[in-house]
XYZ file of C-alpha atoms in Angstrom:
576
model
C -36.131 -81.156 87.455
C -39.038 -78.787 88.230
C -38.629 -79.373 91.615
C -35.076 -78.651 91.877
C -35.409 -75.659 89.984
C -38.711 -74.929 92.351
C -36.170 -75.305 95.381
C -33.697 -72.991 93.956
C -35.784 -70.097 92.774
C -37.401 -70.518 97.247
C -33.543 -70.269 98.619
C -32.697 -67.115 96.806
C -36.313 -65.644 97.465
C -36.069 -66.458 100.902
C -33.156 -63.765 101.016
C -35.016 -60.711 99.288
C -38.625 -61.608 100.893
C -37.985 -63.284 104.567
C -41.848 -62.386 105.425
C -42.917 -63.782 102.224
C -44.379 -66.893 101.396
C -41.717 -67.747 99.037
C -42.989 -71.492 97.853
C -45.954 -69.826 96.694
C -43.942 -67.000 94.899
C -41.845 -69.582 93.596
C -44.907 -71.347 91.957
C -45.863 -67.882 90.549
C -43.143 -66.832 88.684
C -42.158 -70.209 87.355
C -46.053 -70.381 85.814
C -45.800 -66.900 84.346
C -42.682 -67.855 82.524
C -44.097 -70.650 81.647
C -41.922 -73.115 82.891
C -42.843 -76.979 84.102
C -41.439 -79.959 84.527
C -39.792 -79.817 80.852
C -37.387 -76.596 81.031
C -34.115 -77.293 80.048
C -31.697 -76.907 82.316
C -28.996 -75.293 81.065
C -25.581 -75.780 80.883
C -23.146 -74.634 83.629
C -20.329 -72.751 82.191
C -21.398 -72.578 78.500
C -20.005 -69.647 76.764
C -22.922 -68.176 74.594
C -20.279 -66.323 72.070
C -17.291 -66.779 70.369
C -14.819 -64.702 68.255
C -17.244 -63.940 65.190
C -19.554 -61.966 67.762
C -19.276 -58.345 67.277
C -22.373 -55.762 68.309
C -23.375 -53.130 67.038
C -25.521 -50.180 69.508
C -28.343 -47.977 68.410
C -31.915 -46.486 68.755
C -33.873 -47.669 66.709
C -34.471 -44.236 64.549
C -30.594 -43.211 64.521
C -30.682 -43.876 60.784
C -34.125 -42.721 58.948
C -35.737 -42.180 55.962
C -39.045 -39.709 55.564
C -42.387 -41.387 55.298
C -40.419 -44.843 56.238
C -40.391 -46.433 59.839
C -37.079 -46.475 61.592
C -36.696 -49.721 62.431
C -37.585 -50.731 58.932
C -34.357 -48.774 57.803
C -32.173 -49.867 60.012
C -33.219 -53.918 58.997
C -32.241 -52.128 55.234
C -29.440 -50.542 56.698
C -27.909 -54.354 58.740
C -28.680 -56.140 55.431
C -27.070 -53.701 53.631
C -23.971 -52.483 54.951
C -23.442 -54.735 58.377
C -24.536 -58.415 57.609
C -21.243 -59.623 57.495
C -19.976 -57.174 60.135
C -21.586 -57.439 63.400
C -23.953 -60.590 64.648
C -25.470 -59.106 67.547
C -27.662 -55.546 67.597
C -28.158 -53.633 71.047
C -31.077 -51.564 70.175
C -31.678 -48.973 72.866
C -35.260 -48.616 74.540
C -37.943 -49.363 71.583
C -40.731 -48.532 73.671
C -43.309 -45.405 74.379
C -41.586 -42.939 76.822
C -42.068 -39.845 78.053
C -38.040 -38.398 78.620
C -34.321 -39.831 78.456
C -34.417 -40.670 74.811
C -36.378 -44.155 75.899
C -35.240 -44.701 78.914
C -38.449 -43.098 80.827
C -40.481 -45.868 79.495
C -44.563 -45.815 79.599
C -45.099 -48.935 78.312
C -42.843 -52.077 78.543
C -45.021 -54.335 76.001
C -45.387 -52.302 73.139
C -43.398 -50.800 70.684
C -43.069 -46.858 69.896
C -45.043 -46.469 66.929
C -43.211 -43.661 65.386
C -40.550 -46.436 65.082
C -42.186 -49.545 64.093
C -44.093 -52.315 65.332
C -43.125 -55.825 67.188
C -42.945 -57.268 63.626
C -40.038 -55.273 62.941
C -38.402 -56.416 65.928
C -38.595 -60.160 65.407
C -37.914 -59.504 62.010
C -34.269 -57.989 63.231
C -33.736 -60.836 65.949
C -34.621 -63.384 63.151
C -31.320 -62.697 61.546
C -29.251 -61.262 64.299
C -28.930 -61.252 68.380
C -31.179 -59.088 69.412
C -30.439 -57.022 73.043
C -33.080 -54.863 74.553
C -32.615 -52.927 77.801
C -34.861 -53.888 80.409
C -35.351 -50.671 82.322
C -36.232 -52.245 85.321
C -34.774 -49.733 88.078
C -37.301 -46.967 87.187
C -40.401 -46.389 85.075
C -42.149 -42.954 83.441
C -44.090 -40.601 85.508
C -46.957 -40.625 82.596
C -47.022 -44.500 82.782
C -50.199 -46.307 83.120
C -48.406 -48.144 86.595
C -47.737 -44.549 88.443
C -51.374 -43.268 87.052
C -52.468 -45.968 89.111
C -49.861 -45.249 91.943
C -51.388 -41.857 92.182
C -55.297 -42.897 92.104
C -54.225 -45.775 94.657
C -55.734 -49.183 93.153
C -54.102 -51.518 91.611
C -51.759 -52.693 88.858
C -49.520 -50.030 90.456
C -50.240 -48.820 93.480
C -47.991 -50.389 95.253
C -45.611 -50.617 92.950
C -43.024 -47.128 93.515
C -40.753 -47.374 95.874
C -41.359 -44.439 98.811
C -39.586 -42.552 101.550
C -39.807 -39.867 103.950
C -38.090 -36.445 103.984
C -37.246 -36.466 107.688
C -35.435 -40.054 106.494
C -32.141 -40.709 106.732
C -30.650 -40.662 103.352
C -27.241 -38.716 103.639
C -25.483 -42.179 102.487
C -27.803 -42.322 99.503
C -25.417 -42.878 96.029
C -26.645 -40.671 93.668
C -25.529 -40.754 89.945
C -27.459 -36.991 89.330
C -27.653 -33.746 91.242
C -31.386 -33.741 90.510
C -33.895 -33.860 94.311
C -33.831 -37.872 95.134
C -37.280 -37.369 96.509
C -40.514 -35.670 94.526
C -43.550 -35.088 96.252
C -46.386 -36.101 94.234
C -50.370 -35.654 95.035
C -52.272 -38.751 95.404
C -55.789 -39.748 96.196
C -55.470 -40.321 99.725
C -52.418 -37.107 100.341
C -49.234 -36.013 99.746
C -46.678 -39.296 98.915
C -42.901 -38.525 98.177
C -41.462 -41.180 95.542
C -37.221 -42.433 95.387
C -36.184 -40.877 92.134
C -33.128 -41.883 91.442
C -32.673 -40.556 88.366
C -35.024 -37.340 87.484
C -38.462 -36.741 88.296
C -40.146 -38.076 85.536
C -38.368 -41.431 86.106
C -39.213 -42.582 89.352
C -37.918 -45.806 91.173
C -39.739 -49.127 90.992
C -40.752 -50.934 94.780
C -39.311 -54.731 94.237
C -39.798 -55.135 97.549
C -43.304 -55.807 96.654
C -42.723 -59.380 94.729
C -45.684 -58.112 92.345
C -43.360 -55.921 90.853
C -40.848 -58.922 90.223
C -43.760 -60.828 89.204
C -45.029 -57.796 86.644
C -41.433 -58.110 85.272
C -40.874 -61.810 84.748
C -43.986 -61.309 82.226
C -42.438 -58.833 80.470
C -39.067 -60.757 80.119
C -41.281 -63.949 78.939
C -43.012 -61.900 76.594
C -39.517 -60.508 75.212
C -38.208 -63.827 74.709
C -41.282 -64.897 72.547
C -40.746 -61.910 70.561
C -37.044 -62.998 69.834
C -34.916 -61.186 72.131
C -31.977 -63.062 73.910
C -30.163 -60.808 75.341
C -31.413 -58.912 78.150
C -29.235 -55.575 79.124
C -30.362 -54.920 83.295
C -30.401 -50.931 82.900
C -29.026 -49.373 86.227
C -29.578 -52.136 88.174
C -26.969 -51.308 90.606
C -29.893 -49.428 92.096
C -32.568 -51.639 92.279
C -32.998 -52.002 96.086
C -33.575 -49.627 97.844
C -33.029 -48.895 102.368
C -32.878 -45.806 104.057
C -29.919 -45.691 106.093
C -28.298 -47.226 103.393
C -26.316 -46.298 100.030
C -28.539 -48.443 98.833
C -26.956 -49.265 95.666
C -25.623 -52.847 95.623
C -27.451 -54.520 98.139
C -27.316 -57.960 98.446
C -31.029 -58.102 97.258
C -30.101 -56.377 94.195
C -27.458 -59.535 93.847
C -30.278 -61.570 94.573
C -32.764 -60.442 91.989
C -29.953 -60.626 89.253
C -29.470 -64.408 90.232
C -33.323 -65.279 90.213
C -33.761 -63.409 87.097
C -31.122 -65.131 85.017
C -32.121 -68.685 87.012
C -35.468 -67.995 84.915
C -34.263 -66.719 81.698
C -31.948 -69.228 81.037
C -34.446 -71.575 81.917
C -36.926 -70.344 79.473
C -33.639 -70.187 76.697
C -30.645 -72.084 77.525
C -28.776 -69.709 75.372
C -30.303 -66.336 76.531
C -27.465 -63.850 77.969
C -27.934 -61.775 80.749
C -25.911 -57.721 80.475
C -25.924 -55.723 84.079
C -25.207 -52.094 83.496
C -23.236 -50.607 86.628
C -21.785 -47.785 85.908
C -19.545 -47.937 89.262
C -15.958 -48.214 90.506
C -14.312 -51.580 88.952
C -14.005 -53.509 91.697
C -17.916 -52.590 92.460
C -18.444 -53.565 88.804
C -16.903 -57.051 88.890
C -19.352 -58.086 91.809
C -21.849 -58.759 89.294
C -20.507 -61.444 88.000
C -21.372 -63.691 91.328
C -20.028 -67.023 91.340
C -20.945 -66.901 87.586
C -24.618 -66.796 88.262
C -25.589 -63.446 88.344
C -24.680 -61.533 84.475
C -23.182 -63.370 81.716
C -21.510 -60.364 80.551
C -20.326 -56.932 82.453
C -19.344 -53.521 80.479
C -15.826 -53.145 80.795
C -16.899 -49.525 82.310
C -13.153 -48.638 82.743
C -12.143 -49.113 79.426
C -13.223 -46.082 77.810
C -11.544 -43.469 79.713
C -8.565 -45.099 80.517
C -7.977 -45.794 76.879
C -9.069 -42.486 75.425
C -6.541 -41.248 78.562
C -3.743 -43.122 77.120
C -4.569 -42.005 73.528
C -4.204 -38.254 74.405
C -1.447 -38.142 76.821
C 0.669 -40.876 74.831
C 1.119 -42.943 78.133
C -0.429 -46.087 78.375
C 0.928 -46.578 82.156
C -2.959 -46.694 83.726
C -4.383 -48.637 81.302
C -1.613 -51.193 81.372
C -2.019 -51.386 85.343
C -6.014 -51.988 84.991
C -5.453 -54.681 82.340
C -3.032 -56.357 84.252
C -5.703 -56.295 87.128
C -8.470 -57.535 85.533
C -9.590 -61.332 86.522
C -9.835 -63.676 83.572
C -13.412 -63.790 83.054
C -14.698 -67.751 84.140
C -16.093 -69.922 81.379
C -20.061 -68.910 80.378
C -19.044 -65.336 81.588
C -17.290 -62.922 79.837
C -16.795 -58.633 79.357
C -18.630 -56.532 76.618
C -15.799 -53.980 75.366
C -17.063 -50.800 74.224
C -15.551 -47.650 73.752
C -18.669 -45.343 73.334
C -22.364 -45.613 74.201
C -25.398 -43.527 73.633
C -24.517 -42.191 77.351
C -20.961 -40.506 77.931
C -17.808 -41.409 78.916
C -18.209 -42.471 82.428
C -16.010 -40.964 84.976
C -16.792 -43.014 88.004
C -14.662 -46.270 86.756
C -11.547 -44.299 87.058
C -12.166 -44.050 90.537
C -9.157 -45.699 92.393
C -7.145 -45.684 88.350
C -6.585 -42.373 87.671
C -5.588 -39.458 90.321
C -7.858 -36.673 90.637
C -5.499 -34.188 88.777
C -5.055 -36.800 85.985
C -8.991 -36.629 85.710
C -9.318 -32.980 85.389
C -6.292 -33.058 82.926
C -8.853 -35.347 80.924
C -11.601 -33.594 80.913
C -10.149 -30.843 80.476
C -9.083 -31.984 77.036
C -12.423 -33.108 76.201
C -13.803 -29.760 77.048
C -10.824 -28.329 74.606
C -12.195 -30.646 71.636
C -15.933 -29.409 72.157
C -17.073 -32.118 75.058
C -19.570 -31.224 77.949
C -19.475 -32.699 81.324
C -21.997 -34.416 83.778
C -22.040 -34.118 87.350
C -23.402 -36.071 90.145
C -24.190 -34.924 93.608
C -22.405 -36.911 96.507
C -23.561 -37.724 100.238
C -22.047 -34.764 101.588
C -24.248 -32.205 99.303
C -20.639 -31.604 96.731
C -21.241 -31.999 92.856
C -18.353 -34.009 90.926
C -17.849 -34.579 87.349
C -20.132 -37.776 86.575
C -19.140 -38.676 82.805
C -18.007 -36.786 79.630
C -20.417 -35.635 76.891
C -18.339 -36.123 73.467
C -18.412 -38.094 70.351
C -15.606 -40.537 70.559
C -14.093 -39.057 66.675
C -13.216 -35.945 68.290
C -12.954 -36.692 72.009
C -9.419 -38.771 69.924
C -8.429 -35.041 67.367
C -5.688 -34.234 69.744
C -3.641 -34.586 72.687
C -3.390 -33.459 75.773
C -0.116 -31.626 75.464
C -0.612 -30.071 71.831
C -4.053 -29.798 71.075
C -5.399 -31.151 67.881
C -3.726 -32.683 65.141
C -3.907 -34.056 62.181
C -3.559 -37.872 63.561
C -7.431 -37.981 64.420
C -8.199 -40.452 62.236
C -5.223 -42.813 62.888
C -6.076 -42.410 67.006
C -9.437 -43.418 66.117
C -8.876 -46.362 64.577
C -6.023 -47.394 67.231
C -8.451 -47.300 69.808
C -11.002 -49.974 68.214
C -8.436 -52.009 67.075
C -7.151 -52.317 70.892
C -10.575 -52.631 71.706
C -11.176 -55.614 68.992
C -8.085 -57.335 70.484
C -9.095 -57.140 74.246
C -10.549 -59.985 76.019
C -14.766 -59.831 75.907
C -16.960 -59.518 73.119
C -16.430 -55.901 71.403
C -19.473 -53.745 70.769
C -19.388 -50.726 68.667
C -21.424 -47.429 68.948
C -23.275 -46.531 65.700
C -21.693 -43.214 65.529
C -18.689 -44.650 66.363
C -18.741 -47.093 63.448
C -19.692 -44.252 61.617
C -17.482 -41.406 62.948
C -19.787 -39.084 63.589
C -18.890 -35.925 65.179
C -19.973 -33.979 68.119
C -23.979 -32.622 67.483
C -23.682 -28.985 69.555
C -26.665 -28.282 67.341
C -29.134 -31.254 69.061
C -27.756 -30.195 72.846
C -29.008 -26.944 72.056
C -32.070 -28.305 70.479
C -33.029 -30.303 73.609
C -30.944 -28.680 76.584
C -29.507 -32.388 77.459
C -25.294 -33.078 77.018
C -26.198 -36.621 76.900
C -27.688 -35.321 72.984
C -23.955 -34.274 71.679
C -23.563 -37.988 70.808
C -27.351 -39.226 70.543
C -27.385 -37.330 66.749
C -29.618 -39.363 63.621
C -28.859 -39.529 60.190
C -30.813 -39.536 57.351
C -30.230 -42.993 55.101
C -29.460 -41.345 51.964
C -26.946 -38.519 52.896
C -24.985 -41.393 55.323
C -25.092 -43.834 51.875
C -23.333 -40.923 49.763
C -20.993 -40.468 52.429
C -20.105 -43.962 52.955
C -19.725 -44.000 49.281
C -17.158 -40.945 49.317
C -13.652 -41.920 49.349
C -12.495 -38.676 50.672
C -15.033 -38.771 53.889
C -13.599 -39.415 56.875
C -16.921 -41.450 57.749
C -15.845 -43.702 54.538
C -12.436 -43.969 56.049
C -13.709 -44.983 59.222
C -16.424 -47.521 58.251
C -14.648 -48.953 55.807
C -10.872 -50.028 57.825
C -13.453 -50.851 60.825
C -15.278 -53.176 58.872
C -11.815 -54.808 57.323
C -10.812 -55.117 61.246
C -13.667 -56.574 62.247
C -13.678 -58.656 59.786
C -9.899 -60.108 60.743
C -11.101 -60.180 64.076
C -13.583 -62.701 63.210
C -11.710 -65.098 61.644
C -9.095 -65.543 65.338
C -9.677 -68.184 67.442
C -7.609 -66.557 69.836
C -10.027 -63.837 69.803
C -12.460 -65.874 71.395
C -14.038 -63.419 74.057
C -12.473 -66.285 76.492
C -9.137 -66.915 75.469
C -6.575 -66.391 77.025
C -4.615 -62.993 77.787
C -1.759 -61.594 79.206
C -0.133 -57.984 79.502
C 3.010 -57.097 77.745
C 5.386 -55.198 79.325
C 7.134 -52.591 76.046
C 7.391 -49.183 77.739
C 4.603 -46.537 77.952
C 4.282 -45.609 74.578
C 3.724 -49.288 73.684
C 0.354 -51.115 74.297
C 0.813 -54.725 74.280
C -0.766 -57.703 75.335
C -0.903 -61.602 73.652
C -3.735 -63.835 73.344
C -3.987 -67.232 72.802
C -6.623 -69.907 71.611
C -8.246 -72.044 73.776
C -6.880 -74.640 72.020
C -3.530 -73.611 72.031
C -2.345 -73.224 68.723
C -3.064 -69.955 67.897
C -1.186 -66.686 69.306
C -1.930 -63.210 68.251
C 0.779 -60.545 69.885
C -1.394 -57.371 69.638
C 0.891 -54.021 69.951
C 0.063 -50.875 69.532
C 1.665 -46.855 69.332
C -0.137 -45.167 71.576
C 1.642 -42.137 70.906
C 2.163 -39.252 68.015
C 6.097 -40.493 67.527
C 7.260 -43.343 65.827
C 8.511 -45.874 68.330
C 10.753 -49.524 67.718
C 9.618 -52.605 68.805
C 12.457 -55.405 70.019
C 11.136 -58.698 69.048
C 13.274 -60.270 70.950
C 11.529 -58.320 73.485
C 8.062 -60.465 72.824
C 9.837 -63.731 72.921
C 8.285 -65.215 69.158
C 8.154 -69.132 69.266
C 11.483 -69.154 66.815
C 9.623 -72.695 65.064
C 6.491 -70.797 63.510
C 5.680 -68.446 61.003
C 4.955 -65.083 61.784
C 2.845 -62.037 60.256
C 0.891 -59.574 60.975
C -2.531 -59.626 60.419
C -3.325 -55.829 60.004
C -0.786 -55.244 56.979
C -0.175 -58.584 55.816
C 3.614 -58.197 56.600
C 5.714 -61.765 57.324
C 8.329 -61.223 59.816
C 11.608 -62.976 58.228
C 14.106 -62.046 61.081
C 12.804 -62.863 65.093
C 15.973 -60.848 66.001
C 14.994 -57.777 64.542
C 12.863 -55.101 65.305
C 9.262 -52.943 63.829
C 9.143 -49.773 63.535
C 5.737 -48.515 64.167
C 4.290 -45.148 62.886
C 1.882 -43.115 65.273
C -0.811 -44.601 66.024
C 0.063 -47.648 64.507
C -1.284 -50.946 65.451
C 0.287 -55.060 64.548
C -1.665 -58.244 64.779
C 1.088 -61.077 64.873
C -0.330 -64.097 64.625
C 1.461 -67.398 63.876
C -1.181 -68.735 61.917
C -2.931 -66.635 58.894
């Protein structure tokens, strides 16, 4: 088995490193995994999930407590409130760093103190599925590696990737309007280093297969410390060419594949997360041949559907939907609505007309959101992604401003997004709608902060506790839908789905079990008026009991209609 895994780890390293002995690199990074002739070999096609997976994403010091480590209160915080909510935890960059709230990180191998210590993260992946980003595109500017970089020996000094300025990089994709290049003094002159990013985050060289190397070691060392689920951050990125975009290379592709040939190796039933943050046709690449990421994001989902929820047309998202590939077996989408970044702009590329976008943001601006920009190959800036809490980027429309259905759009949105095919993953603050923090952008100068706010343990327990707090409203009919979610077979992140066709102020689409003998019709109001629903229009099986899930209603009469108030959503399902 060794052997064959041996040859397969040399034919996708002979692609990345054709000057390379790649047998000998082979050997390598098979013995620092610590892999022989007894890996498993894992299944092809397994799906790692089913329809009780839910996730929840954080930092680890969102919720605190004085005089108490973070990630001891949010362990009190899963146990308490979540246990029988979510089964998987995303928690964002745990590590020493230096800028980007983590994501400049110093050291890969140990844990932030001011947070906790590895025994609080094993003690959080003993109960639940842990995810932790491996920043792998880019590394801090105060690291220990680029220390080394700039003193020229070794771990490191080879290990940034490095251009000229008379190169040609006009084609270069940038995500920022930040310089691409920083000069920086070493010990033998001046060096310029590929930051793709900002300055103090400056690009890894994988062309070097020491770096790969270096990283396989870290990825062994996370998986002994619990952590099966590996999120690629900005991997899209990873190789670099000049005279080239050089953003999804094939070597990137490569690297993915090699990566998750070793991973699943080490764990049969590790899972590998790419975040691109690209156009979705770009964004589906990584799935390969299902051997590159287990899961994508479903990057277009969260402005097409907060675009349908504020101009009460669901025309766009119902074209995308319809236009999305079923996932293949052992692969599958993560769902999300917010993140601890914003509300990307780029996946609309190709969806949404440029006009349509500015309408959008536009509205976001109108309901106290910010907006990113990135600079493009011909020197323009163009909006990038949305700064906003997802509770008030929903508080109005597009037309009339805000309203008083906020609440009601909120909770139509997850409850679309709990339906969808993919495993749904919910933002802290989202879970806990939290509003836009003006106070912390101002604090820090970043827009990426209006959503990135914390919350002390025992003012978010009296609030939960509140029955007139919108954050109790919110957490509490979230948890109930997860919670119905769960229970679905035909909310297996792989069953299957089709798009309904009910008009544009209708969202519709059915799923069905793998098995076949569950169906769930999930329709939704997208819009502030109340609007009938045919059911002869959705074609009921006329042999089977109907209700829906959400209210517990049984439908009595397949010839009749619903009538659905704003924002309201129906789970009918022929089995309870």
């Amino acid at each position: 088995m060794s052997n064959t895994l041996h040859h397969k780890l040399v034919t996708m390293l002979d692609v990345v490193y054709p000057t390379v002995d790649t047998d000998v690199l082979a050997q390598r990074l098979l013995e620092t995994m610590g892999l022989g002739s007894d890996a498993p070999s894992p299944l092809a096609h397994q799906n790692n999930w089913d329809e009780s997976d839910v996730m929840l994403i954080t930092y680890a010091d969102t919720v605190q407590r004085r005089d108490e480590k973070p990630l001891r209160i949010l362990f009190q915080f899963l146990e308490d409130c979540l246990q029988d909510t979510v089964s998987a935890v995303h928690i964002l960059p745990f590590f020493p760093y230096s800028s980007d709230d983590g994501f400049s990180v110093m050291d890969y191998l140990a844990v932030n103190e001011s947070h906790g210590d590895w025994d609080d993260i094993e003690r959080i992946a003993g109960k639940y599925k842990l995810m932790a980003d491996l920043v792998i595109n880019h590394m801090s500017a105060r690291s220990r590696w680029f220390e080394n970089f700039k003193k020229r020996i070794d771990p490191g000094k080879d290990y940034f990737f490095e251009a000229r300025p008379t190169d040609d990089l006009s084609a270069v994709v940038r995500p920022r309007t930040s310089p691409l290049l920083n000069a920086v003094q070493t010990d033998d002159g001046e060096r310029y280093v590929w930051c793709t990013f900002s300055e103090d985050q400056v690009d890894l060289n994988f062309a070097n297969p020491r770096v790969l190397n270096e990283f396989v070691g870290i990825i062994r060392y996370y998986l002994e410390r619990g952590i099966t689920i590996f999120r690629l951050d900005a991997v899209a990125f990873l190789w670099k060419e000049v005279g080239t975009p050089s953003i999804h290379l094939q070597q990137t592709h490569e690297l993915i594949k090699i990566l998750r040939l070793l991973i699943e190796h080490h764990t049969p039933y590790a899972v590998v997360i790419t975040e691109t943050n690209v156009p979705n046709r770009e964004n589906l690449t990584y799935f390969g041949n299902a051997n590159e990421a287990h899961v994508i994001y479903n990057f277009s989902l969260p402005p097409l559907l907060i675009n349908t929820l504020v101009t009460g047309n669901c025309r766009h998202l119902k074209t995308w939907l319809m236009s999305m590939p079923p996932a293949q077996m052992g692969t599958t989408y993560l769902n999300f609505i917010a993140s601890h970044d914003g509300v990307g702009l780029r996946p609309t590329d190709g969806l949404l007309a440029e006009e349509e976008k500015q309408r959008l943001i536009n509205t976001m601006e109108s309901f106290g959101g910010k907006v990113s920009y990135r600079r493009t190959p011909d020197g323009k800036d163009q909006p990038y992604e949305m700064n906003v809490a997802l509770f008030d980027a929903l508080k109005g429309t597009a037309e009339r401003g805000a309203d008083h259905w906020q609440l009601h759009r909120f909770l139509c949105a997850h409850t679309i997004m709990l339906a969808l095919e993919g495993i749904p993953a919910f933002y802290i603050h989202s879970l806990l709608g939290t509003e836009n923090d003006r106070e912390r952008v101002e604090n820090t100068g970043r827009l990426r902060s209006i959503n990135r706010g914390q919350w002390n343990l025992d003012r978010l327990e009296a609030e939960l506790a509140d029955p007139l707090s919108h954050h109790h409203k919110v957490f509490t009919e979230l948890r109930r839908l997860i919670a119905i979610r769960r229970r679905q077979p035909a909310f297996h992140p792989n069953a299957t789905q089709f798009t309904l066709h009910l008009g544009l102020q209708l969202f519709g689409f059915w799923r069905q079990s793998m098995a076949r003998h569950q169906s769930i019709f999930c329709i939704h109001n997208i819009s502030d008026e109340v609007q009938q629903v045919s059911l002869g229009d959705i074609n009921l099986i006329g042999t089977d009991q109907w209700q829906d899930l959400i209210s517990g209603l049984k439908i009595e009469d397949l010839s009749g209609s619903l009538t659905l108030k704003p924002y309201q959503s129906v789970w009918l399902s022929n089995r309870e």
